[in-house]
Tab-separated table of C-alpha atoms in Angstrom:
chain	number	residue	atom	x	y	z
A	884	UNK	CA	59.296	-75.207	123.606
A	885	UNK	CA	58.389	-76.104	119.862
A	886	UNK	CA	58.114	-73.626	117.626
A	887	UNK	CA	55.814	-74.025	114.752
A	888	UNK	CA	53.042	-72.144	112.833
A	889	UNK	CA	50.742	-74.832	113.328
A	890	UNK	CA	50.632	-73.358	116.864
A	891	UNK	CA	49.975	-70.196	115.606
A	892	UNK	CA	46.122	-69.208	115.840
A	893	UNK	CA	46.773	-67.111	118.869
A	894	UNK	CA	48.551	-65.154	115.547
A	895	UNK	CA	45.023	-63.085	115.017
A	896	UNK	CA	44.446	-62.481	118.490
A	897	UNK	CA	43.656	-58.727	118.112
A	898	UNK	CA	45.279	-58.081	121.871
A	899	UNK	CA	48.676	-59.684	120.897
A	900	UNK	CA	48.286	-57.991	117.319
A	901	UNK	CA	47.998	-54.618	119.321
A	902	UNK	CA	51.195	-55.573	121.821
A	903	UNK	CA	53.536	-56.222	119.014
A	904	UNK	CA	52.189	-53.408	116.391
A	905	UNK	CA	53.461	-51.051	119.500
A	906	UNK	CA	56.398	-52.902	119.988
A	907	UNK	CA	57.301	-52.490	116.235
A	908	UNK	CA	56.807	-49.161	115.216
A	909	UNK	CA	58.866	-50.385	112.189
A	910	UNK	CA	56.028	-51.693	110.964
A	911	UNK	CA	53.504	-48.817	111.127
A	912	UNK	CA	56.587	-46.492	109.210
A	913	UNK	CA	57.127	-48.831	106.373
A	914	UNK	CA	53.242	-50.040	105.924
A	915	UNK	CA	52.664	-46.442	106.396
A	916	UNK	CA	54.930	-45.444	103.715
A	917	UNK	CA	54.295	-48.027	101.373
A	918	UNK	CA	50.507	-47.520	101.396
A	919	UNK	CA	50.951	-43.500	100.934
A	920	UNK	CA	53.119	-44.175	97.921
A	921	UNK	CA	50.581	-46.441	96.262
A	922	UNK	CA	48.056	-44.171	97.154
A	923	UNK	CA	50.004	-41.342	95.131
A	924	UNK	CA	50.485	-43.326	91.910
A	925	UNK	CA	46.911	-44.880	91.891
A	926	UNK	CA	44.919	-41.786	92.343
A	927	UNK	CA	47.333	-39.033	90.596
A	928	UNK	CA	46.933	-39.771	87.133
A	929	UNK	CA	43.702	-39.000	86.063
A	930	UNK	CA	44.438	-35.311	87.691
A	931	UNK	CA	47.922	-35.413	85.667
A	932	UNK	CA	48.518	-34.595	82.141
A	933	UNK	CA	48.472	-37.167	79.716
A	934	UNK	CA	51.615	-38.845	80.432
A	935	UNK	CA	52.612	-39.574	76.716
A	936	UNK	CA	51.862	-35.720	75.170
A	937	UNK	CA	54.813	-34.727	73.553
A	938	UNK	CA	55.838	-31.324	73.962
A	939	UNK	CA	59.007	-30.910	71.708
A	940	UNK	CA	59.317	-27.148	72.453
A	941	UNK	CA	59.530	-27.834	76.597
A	942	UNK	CA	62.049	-30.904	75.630
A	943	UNK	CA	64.677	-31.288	78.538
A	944	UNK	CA	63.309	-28.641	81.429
A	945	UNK	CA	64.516	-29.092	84.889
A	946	UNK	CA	62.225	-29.387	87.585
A	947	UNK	CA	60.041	-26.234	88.336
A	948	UNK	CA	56.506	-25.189	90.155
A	949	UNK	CA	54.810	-26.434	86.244
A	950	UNK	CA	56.882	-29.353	85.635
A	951	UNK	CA	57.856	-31.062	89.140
A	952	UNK	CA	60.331	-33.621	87.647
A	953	UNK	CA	61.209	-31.246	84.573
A	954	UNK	CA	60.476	-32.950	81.355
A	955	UNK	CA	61.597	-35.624	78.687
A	956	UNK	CA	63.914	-35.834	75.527
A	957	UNK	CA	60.345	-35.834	74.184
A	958	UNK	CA	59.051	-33.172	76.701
A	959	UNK	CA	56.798	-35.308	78.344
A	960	UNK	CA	55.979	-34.440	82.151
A	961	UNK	CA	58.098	-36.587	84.204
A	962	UNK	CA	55.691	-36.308	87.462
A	963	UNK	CA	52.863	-37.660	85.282
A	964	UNK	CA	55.100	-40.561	83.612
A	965	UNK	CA	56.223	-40.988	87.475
A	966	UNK	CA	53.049	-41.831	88.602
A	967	UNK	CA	51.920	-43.330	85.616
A	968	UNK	CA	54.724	-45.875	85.793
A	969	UNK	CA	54.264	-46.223	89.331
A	970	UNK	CA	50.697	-47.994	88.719
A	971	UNK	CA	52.358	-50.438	85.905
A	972	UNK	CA	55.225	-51.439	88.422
A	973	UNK	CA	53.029	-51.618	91.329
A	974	UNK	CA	51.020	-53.475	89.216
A	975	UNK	CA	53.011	-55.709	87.888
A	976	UNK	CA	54.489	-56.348	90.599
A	977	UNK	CA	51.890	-57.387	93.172
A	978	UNK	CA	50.360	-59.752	90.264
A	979	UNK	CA	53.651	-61.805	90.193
A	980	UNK	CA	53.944	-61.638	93.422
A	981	UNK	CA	50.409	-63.404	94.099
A	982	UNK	CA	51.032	-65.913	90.717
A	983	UNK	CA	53.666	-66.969	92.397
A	984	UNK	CA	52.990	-67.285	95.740
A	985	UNK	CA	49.474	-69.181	94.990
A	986	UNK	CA	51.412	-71.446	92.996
A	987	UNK	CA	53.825	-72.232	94.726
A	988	UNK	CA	51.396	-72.624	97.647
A	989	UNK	CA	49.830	-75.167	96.086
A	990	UNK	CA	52.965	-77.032	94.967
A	991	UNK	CA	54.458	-77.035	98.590
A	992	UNK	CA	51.188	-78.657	100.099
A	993	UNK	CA	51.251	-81.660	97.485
A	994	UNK	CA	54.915	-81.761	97.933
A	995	UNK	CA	54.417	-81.789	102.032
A	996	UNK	CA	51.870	-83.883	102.385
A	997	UNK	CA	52.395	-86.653	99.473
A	998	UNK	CA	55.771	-87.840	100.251
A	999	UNK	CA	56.718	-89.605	97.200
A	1000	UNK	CA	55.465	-87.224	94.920
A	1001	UNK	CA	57.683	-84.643	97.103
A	1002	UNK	CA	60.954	-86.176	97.042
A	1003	UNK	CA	60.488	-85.883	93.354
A	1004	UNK	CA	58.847	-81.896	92.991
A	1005	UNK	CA	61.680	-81.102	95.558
A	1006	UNK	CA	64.408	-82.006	93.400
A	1007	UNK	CA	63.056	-80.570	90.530
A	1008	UNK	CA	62.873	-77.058	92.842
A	1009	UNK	CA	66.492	-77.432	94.091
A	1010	UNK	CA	67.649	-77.746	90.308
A	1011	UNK	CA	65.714	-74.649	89.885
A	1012	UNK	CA	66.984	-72.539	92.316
A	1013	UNK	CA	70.575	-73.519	91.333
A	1014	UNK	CA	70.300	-70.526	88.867
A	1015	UNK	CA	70.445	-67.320	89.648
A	1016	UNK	CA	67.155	-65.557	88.989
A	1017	UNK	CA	67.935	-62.662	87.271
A	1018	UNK	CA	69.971	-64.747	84.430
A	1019	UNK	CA	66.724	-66.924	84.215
A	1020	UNK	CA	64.668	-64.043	83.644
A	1021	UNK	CA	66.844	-62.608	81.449
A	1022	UNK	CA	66.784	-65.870	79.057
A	1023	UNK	CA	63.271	-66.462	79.543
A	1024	UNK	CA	62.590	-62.677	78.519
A	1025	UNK	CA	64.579	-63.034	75.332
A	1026	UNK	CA	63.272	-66.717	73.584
A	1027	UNK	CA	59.840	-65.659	74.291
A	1028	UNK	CA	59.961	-61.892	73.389
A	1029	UNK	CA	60.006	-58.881	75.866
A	1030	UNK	CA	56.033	-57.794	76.971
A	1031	UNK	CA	53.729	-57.938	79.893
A	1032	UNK	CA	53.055	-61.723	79.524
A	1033	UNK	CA	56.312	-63.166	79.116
A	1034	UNK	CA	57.758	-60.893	82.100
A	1035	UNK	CA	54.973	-62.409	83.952
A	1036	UNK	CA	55.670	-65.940	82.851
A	1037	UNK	CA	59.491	-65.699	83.153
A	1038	UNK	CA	59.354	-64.036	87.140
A	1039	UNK	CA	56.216	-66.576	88.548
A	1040	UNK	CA	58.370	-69.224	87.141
A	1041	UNK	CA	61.612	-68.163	88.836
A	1042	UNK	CA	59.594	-67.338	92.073
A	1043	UNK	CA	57.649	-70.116	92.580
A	1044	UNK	CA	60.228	-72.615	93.899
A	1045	UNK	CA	61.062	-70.330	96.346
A	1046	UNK	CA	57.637	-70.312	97.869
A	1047	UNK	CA	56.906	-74.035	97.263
A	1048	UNK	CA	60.401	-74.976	99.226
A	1049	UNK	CA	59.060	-72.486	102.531
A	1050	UNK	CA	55.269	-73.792	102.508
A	1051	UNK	CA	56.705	-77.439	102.146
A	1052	UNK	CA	58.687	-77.466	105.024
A	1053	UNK	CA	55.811	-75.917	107.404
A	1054	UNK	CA	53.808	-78.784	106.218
A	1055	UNK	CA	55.797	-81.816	107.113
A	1056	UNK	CA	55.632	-80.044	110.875
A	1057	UNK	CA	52.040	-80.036	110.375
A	1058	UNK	CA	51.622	-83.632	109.353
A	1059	UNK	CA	52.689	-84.917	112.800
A	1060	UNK	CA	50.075	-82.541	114.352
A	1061	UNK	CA	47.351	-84.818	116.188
A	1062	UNK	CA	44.404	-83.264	114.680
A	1063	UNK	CA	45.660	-83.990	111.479
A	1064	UNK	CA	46.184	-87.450	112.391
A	1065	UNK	CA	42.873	-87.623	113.695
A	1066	UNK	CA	41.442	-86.432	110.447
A	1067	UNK	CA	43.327	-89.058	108.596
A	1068	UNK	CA	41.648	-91.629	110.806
A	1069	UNK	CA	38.591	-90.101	110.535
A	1070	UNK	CA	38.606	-91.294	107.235
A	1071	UNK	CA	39.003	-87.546	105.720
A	1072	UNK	CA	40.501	-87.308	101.996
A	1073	UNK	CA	43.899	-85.774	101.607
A	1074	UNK	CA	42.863	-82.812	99.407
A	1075	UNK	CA	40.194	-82.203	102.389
A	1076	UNK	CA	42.727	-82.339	104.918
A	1077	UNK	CA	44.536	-80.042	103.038
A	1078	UNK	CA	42.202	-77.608	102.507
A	1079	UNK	CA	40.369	-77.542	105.785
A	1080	UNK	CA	43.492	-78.397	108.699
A	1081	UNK	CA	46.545	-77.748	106.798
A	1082	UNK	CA	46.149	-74.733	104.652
A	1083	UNK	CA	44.794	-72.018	106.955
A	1084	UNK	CA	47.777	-72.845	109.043
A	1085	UNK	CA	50.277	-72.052	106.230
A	1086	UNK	CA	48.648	-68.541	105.134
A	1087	UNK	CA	49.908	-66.643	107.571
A	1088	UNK	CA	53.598	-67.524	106.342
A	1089	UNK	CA	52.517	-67.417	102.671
A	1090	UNK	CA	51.365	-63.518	103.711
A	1091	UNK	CA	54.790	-62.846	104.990
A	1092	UNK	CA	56.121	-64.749	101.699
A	1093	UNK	CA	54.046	-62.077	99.364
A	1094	UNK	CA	55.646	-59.086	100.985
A	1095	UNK	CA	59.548	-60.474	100.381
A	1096	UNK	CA	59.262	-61.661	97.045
A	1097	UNK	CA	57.474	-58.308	96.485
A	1098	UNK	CA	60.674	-56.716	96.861
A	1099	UNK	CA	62.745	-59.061	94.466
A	1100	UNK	CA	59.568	-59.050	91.767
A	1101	UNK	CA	59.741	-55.385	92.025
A	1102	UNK	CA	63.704	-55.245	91.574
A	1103	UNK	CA	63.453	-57.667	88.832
A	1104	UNK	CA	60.455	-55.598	87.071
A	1105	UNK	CA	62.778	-52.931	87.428
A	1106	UNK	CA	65.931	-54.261	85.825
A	1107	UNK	CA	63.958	-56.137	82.917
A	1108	UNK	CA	62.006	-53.020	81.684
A	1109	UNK	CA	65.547	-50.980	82.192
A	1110	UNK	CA	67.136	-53.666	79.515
A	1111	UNK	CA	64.208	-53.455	77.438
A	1112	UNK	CA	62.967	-56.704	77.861
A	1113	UNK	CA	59.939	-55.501	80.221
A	1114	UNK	CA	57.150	-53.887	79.611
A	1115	UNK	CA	57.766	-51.769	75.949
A	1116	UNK	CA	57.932	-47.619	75.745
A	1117	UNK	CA	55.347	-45.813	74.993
A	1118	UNK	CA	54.262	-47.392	77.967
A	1119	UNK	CA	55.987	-45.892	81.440
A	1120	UNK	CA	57.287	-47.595	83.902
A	1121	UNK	CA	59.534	-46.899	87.030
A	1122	UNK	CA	62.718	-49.451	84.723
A	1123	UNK	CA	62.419	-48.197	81.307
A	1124	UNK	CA	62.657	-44.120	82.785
A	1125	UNK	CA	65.479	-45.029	84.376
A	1126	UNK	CA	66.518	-46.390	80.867
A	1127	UNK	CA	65.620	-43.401	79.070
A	1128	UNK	CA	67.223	-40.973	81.245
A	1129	UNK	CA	70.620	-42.891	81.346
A	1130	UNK	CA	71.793	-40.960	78.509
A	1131	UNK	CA	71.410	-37.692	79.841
A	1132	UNK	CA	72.306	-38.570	83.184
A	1133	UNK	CA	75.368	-36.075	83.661
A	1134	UNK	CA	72.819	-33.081	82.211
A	1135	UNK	CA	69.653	-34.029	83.498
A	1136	UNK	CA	70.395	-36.505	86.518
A	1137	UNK	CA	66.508	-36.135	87.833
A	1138	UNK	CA	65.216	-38.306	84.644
A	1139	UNK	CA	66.960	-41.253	86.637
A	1140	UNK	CA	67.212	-39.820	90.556
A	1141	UNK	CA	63.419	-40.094	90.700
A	1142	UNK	CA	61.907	-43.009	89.457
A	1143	UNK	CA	65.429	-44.747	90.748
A	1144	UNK	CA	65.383	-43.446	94.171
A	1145	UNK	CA	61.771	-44.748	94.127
A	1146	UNK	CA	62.535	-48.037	93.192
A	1147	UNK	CA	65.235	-48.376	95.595
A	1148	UNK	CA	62.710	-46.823	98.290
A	1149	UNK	CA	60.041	-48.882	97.432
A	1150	UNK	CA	62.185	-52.463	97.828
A	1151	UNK	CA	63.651	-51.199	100.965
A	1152	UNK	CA	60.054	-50.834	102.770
A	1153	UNK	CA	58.715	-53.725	101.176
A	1154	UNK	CA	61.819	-55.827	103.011
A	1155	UNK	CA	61.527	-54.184	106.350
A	1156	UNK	CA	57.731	-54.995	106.312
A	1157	UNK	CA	58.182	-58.355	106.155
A	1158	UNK	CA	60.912	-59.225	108.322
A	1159	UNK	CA	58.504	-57.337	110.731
A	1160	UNK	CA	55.618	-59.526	109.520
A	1161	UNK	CA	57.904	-62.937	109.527
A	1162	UNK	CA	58.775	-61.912	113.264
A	1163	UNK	CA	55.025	-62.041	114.369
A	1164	UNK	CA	54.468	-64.731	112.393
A	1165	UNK	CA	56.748	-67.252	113.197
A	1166	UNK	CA	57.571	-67.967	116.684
A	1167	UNK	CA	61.110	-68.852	116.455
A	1168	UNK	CA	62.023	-65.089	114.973
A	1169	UNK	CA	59.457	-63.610	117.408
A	1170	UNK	CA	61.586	-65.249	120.532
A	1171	UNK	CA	64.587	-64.134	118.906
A	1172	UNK	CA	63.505	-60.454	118.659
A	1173	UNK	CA	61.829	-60.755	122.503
A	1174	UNK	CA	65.684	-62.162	123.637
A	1175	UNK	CA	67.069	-59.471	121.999
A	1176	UNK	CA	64.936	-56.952	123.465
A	1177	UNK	CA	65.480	-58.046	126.731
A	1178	UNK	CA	69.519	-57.745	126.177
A	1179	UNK	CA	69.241	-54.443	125.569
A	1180	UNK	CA	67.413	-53.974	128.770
A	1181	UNK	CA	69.607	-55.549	130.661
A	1182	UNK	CA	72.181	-53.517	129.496
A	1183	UNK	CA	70.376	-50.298	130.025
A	1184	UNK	CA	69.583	-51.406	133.383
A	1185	UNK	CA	73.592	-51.790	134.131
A	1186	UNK	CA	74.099	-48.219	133.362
């Protein structure tokens, strides 16, 4: 049996969707989960007070019934800067994510289907990804400045390859499909074939890409703002609290436990979504999970 995403229409079938949503109650938890949370910091806020009012007399409170998190240095509200930093990180976050993932979409179908073009974009990726891509960041973030922009520049750069080397390698299986073949014969232009037989078969795997490199945009969102080369204070996000609260971390650990934890919460669901999206989407994990389930059956059957 090949298996391939090009075979992989039978992917929206709403009566296999159904079978392996109840299969994976996994998924339902962490989409669940994830949803709720960015439900909390997108509608909060406007019912919050203002995140940035300085209240030097309340400076340093733990957390009680009026101040959930307790309060800043400054004696800002730390629920309101919570969920008001949740929206920039969130934010942030998913716009990198799709920056990156369109691009390098588009880069792994020229590089797929034009194969002399490909051998050269390919070794200009594997150069790339030599690095690690915090380090990148990190460099990128200081010779252009720290700010929205250039963290937005520096992690869609360091992303893309990643994407571009995936979507590549589902289209050179595609190529050798027949009705793409057809279509060549046809007398059908590359970019057409691209866009009408060879793209809708990759966007189910470019879905799955989104939610993983959600998890490392959000990470590396998290650890640029905490060096200060992120998004600047005034403006909150989940990084720079945890920045701000590092110096009072024996006295007033909650200034980091919270928007931390979160963080750390927040990458963990976005991975175990998409390994559970990647194993509906591409056969080859799907059989792995069904062997696996059936092991364990077999073994509860032998006691």
């Amino acid at each position: 049996m090949t298996a391939d995403l090009a075979t992989a229409p039978a992917t929206t079938d709403p009566t296999r969707v159904r079978t392996f949503v109840r299969r994976n109650p996994t998924l339902i938890v962490t989409g669940g989960l994830l949803i709720l949370i960015t439900l909390v910091v997108m509608l909060l806020p406007p019912f919050l007070p203002d995140p940035n009012a300085a209240d030097p007399v309340n400076r340093l409170l733990s957390p009680s019934g009026e101040h959930l998190m307790g309060t800043d240095k400054y004696g800002r509200d730390l629920f309101s800067r919570w969920a008001s930093a949740g929206r920039v990180s969130i934010g942030m976050t998913l716009l990198i994510t799709f920056c990156s993932v369109a691009l390098g979409t588009f880069i792994g179908l020229v590089a797929g289907y034009f194969a002399r073009a490909g051998r050269v974009i390919m070794r200009i990726v594997d150069a790339w990804m030599a690095f690690p891509s915090i380090i990148l960041a990190i460099v990128f973030a200081v010779v252009v400045g720290p700010g929205m922009l250039s963290e937005l520049l520096a992690v869609t750069i360091i992303f893309t390859p990643y994407t571009a080397r995936i979507i590549r390698s589902r289209v050179l299986g595609l190529t050798t499909r027949t009705y793409v073949k057809a279509a060549r014969v046809s007398g059908m232009g590359p970019w057409k074939t691209l866009a009408v037989h060879i793209l809708p078969n990759t966007l189910p795997l470019a879905v799955v890409q989104c939610v993983l490199l959600s998890a490392g945009a959000m990470l590396i969102d998290g650890s640029l703002s905490f060096l200060g080369l992120g998004i600047s204070p005034p403006t909150a996000t989940w990084g720079n609290m945890v920045a701000d609260g590092r110096t009072y971390l024996q006295t007033h650990p909650t200034m980091v436990i919270f928007p931390g934890l979160t963080i750390a919460l927040f990458v963990f669901l976005l991975n175990l979504t998409g390994s559970a999206l990647r194993a509906f989407v591409d056969p080859r994990a799907r059989m792995l999970l069904d062997q696996q389930r059936r092991q364990r059956q077999q073994r509860r059957s032998r006691r």
